Amino acid sequence: MMPLWQRPIDLEAINAVHQGTLMEALGIEITRITDTALFGTLPVDARTRQPHGLLHGGASVALAETLGSVAANLAAPPGWMAAGMEISASHLKSVRHGRILGCARPLHLGRNTQVWEIRLEDEAETTVCVCRLTVLLRERSSSSAP
């Protein structure tokens, strides 16, 4: 069986790439990578709440897409990159404070596409959102970002 990750795993380097981006602005952090999954967190605070004081659904989707995209790129063959095609989210429970933990796991790793399931949980380990991300694999051009 081929290993899931096709690139070196360096959490510090992965998080450093997110400086100056939406991920940094929202406080998203990749926290752990195992043999079969990628994990990250999102704070529930003034940056990520909607006017009613609840976690904004868009912030949940931003976390899910970040985790799925990072995972997809780490799982892509050398010389290839993953680009998001579609994401869906089912918001199951509201959250007012704390941190959200997300876990991305592959459902399909094909030659041209990958499908990832991303589950988001609150600090009580209750599932608050389930997302599915589909990405397209394409050869990395010399002008593509890392």
PDB file of C-alpha atoms in Angstrom, residues 23-123:
ATOM      1  CA  MET A  23      -5.925  31.429   7.159  1.00  0.00           C
ATOM      2  CA  GLU A  24      -3.771  33.735   9.275  1.00  0.00           C
ATOM      3  CA  ALA A  25      -6.541  36.358   9.474  1.00  0.00           C
ATOM      4  CA  LEU A  26      -9.007  33.774  10.822  1.00  0.00           C
ATOM      5  CA  GLY A  27      -6.485  32.102  13.123  1.00  0.00           C
ATOM      6  CA  ILE A  28      -6.525  28.735  11.320  1.00  0.00           C
ATOM      7  CA  GLU A  29      -3.637  26.483  12.285  1.00  0.00           C
ATOM      8  CA  ILE A  30      -2.614  23.026  11.066  1.00  0.00           C
ATOM      9  CA  THR A  31      -1.911  21.181  14.311  1.00  0.00           C
ATOM     10  CA  ARG A  32      -1.191  17.532  13.533  1.00  0.00           C
ATOM     11  CA  ILE A  33      -0.742  15.103  10.666  1.00  0.00           C
ATOM     12  CA  THR A  34      -1.027  11.348  11.153  1.00  0.00           C
ATOM     13  CA  ASP A  35      -0.578   8.530   8.634  1.00  0.00           C
ATOM     14  CA  THR A  36      -4.247   8.847   7.577  1.00  0.00           C
ATOM     15  CA  ALA A  37      -5.509  12.330   8.480  1.00  0.00           C
ATOM     16  CA  LEU A  38      -4.703  16.031   8.791  1.00  0.00           C
ATOM     17  CA  PHE A  39      -5.939  18.135  11.740  1.00  0.00           C
ATOM     18  CA  GLY A  40      -6.302  21.838  12.365  1.00  0.00           C
ATOM     19  CA  THR A  41      -8.079  24.380  14.528  1.00  0.00           C
ATOM     20  CA  LEU A  42     -10.091  27.572  14.243  1.00  0.00           C
ATOM     21  CA  PRO A  43     -10.831  29.927  17.155  1.00  0.00           C
ATOM     22  CA  VAL A  44     -14.425  30.983  17.719  1.00  0.00           C
ATOM     23  CA  ASP A  45     -13.954  34.680  18.431  1.00  0.00           C
ATOM     24  CA  ALA A  46     -14.742  38.124  16.998  1.00  0.00           C
ATOM     25  CA  ARG A  47     -12.976  37.197  13.723  1.00  0.00           C
ATOM     26  CA  THR A  48     -15.116  34.129  13.100  1.00  0.00           C
ATOM     27  CA  ARG A  49     -18.543  34.915  14.621  1.00  0.00           C
ATOM     28  CA  GLN A  50     -21.578  36.254  12.789  1.00  0.00           C
ATOM     29  CA  PRO A  51     -23.714  39.123  14.255  1.00  0.00           C
ATOM     30  CA  HIS A  52     -25.789  36.750  16.441  1.00  0.00           C
ATOM     31  CA  GLY A  53     -22.646  35.625  18.278  1.00  0.00           C
ATOM     32  CA  LEU A  54     -22.458  32.198  16.618  1.00  0.00           C
ATOM     33  CA  LEU A  55     -19.626  30.696  14.589  1.00  0.00           C
ATOM     34  CA  HIS A  56     -20.083  31.928  11.012  1.00  0.00           C
ATOM     35  CA  GLY A  57     -20.791  29.119   8.557  1.00  0.00           C
ATOM     36  CA  GLY A  58     -18.311  30.658   6.143  1.00  0.00           C
ATOM     37  CA  ALA A  59     -15.578  30.412   8.762  1.00  0.00           C
ATOM     38  CA  SER A  60     -16.374  26.705   9.179  1.00  0.00           C
ATOM     39  CA  VAL A  61     -16.127  26.233   5.423  1.00  0.00           C
ATOM     40  CA  ALA A  62     -12.860  28.207   5.311  1.00  0.00           C
ATOM     41  CA  LEU A  63     -11.404  25.831   7.914  1.00  0.00           C
ATOM     42  CA  ALA A  64     -12.697  22.778   6.048  1.00  0.00           C
ATOM     43  CA  GLU A  65     -11.392  23.943   2.681  1.00  0.00           C
ATOM     44  CA  THR A  66      -8.022  24.807   4.192  1.00  0.00           C
ATOM     45  CA  LEU A  67      -7.630  21.388   5.811  1.00  0.00           C
ATOM     46  CA  GLY A  68      -8.834  19.519   2.737  1.00  0.00           C
ATOM     47  CA  SER A  69      -6.691  21.562   0.364  1.00  0.00           C
ATOM     48  CA  VAL A  70      -3.528  21.196   2.436  1.00  0.00           C
ATOM     49  CA  ALA A  71      -4.162  17.457   2.744  1.00  0.00           C
ATOM     50  CA  ALA A  72      -4.893  17.111  -0.975  1.00  0.00           C
ATOM     51  CA  ASN A  73      -1.679  18.894  -1.914  1.00  0.00           C
ATOM     52  CA  LEU A  74       0.357  16.734   0.465  1.00  0.00           C
ATOM     53  CA  ALA A  75      -1.252  13.633  -1.071  1.00  0.00           C
ATOM     54  CA  ALA A  76      -0.784  14.796  -4.692  1.00  0.00           C
ATOM     55  CA  PRO A  77       2.001  13.148  -6.681  1.00  0.00           C
ATOM     56  CA  PRO A  78       5.285  15.079  -6.936  1.00  0.00           C
ATOM     57  CA  GLY A  79       5.011  17.776  -9.602  1.00  0.00           C
ATOM     58  CA  TRP A  80       1.223  17.981  -9.235  1.00  0.00           C
ATOM     59  CA  MET A  81      -1.058  20.314  -7.291  1.00  0.00           C
ATOM     60  CA  ALA A  82      -4.647  20.171  -6.094  1.00  0.00           C
ATOM     61  CA  ALA A  83      -7.157  22.929  -6.843  1.00  0.00           C
ATOM     62  CA  GLY A  84     -10.609  23.058  -5.247  1.00  0.00           C
ATOM     63  CA  MET A  85     -13.586  22.304  -7.485  1.00  0.00           C
ATOM     64  CA  GLU A  86     -16.497  21.988  -5.086  1.00  0.00           C
ATOM     65  CA  ILE A  87     -17.227  22.069  -1.377  1.00  0.00           C
ATOM     66  CA  SER A  88     -20.424  21.314   0.511  1.00  0.00           C
ATOM     67  CA  ALA A  89     -21.143  21.793   4.194  1.00  0.00           C
ATOM     68  CA  SER A  90     -23.798  20.547   6.577  1.00  0.00           C
ATOM     69  CA  HIS A  91     -23.906  22.728   9.689  1.00  0.00           C
ATOM     70  CA  LEU A  92     -25.194  20.519  12.511  1.00  0.00           C
ATOM     71  CA  LYS A  93     -24.729  22.521  15.719  1.00  0.00           C
ATOM     72  CA  SER A  94     -24.032  26.134  16.622  1.00  0.00           C
ATOM     73  CA  VAL A  95     -20.948  27.209  18.570  1.00  0.00           C
ATOM     74  CA  ARG A  96     -20.478  30.461  20.520  1.00  0.00           C
ATOM     75  CA  HIS A  97     -16.935  30.218  21.906  1.00  0.00           C
ATOM     76  CA  GLY A  98     -13.829  28.065  22.177  1.00  0.00           C
ATOM     77  CA  ARG A  99     -12.024  26.326  19.343  1.00  0.00           C
ATOM     78  CA  ILE A 100     -13.148  24.134  16.497  1.00  0.00           C
ATOM     79  CA  LEU A 101     -11.047  21.071  15.661  1.00  0.00           C
ATOM     80  CA  GLY A 102     -11.167  19.812  12.087  1.00  0.00           C
ATOM     81  CA  CYS A 103     -10.049  16.491  10.652  1.00  0.00           C
ATOM     82  CA  ALA A 104      -9.586  15.846   6.907  1.00  0.00           C
ATOM     83  CA  ARG A 105      -9.586  12.248   5.633  1.00  0.00           C
ATOM     84  CA  PRO A 106      -9.593  11.042   2.031  1.00  0.00           C
ATOM     85  CA  LEU A 107     -12.667   9.380   0.544  1.00  0.00           C
ATOM     86  CA  HIS A 108     -11.199   9.039  -2.962  1.00  0.00           C
ATOM     87  CA  LEU A 109      -7.658   9.500  -4.268  1.00  0.00           C
ATOM     88  CA  GLY A 110      -7.829   9.232  -8.045  1.00  0.00           C
ATOM     89  CA  ARG A 111      -5.510  10.149 -10.899  1.00  0.00           C
ATOM     90  CA  ASN A 112      -7.359  13.382 -11.698  1.00  0.00           C
ATOM     91  CA  THR A 113      -9.517  14.087  -8.657  1.00  0.00           C
ATOM     92  CA  GLN A 114      -9.568  13.625  -4.913  1.00  0.00           C
ATOM     93  CA  VAL A 115     -12.541  13.762  -2.537  1.00  0.00           C
ATOM     94  CA  TRP A 116     -11.996  14.626   1.134  1.00  0.00           C
ATOM     95  CA  GLU A 117     -14.346  14.493   4.116  1.00  0.00           C
ATOM     96  CA  ILE A 118     -13.706  17.133   6.748  1.00  0.00           C
ATOM     97  CA  ARG A 119     -15.406  16.813  10.150  1.00  0.00           C
ATOM     98  CA  LEU A 120     -15.452  19.774  12.484  1.00  0.00           C
ATOM     99  CA  GLU A 121     -15.963  19.293  16.236  1.00  0.00           C
ATOM    100  CA  ASP A 122     -16.311  21.621  19.205  1.00  0.00           C
ATOM    101  CA  GLU A 123     -14.215  21.283  22.344  1.00  0.00           C
TER     102      GLU A 123
END
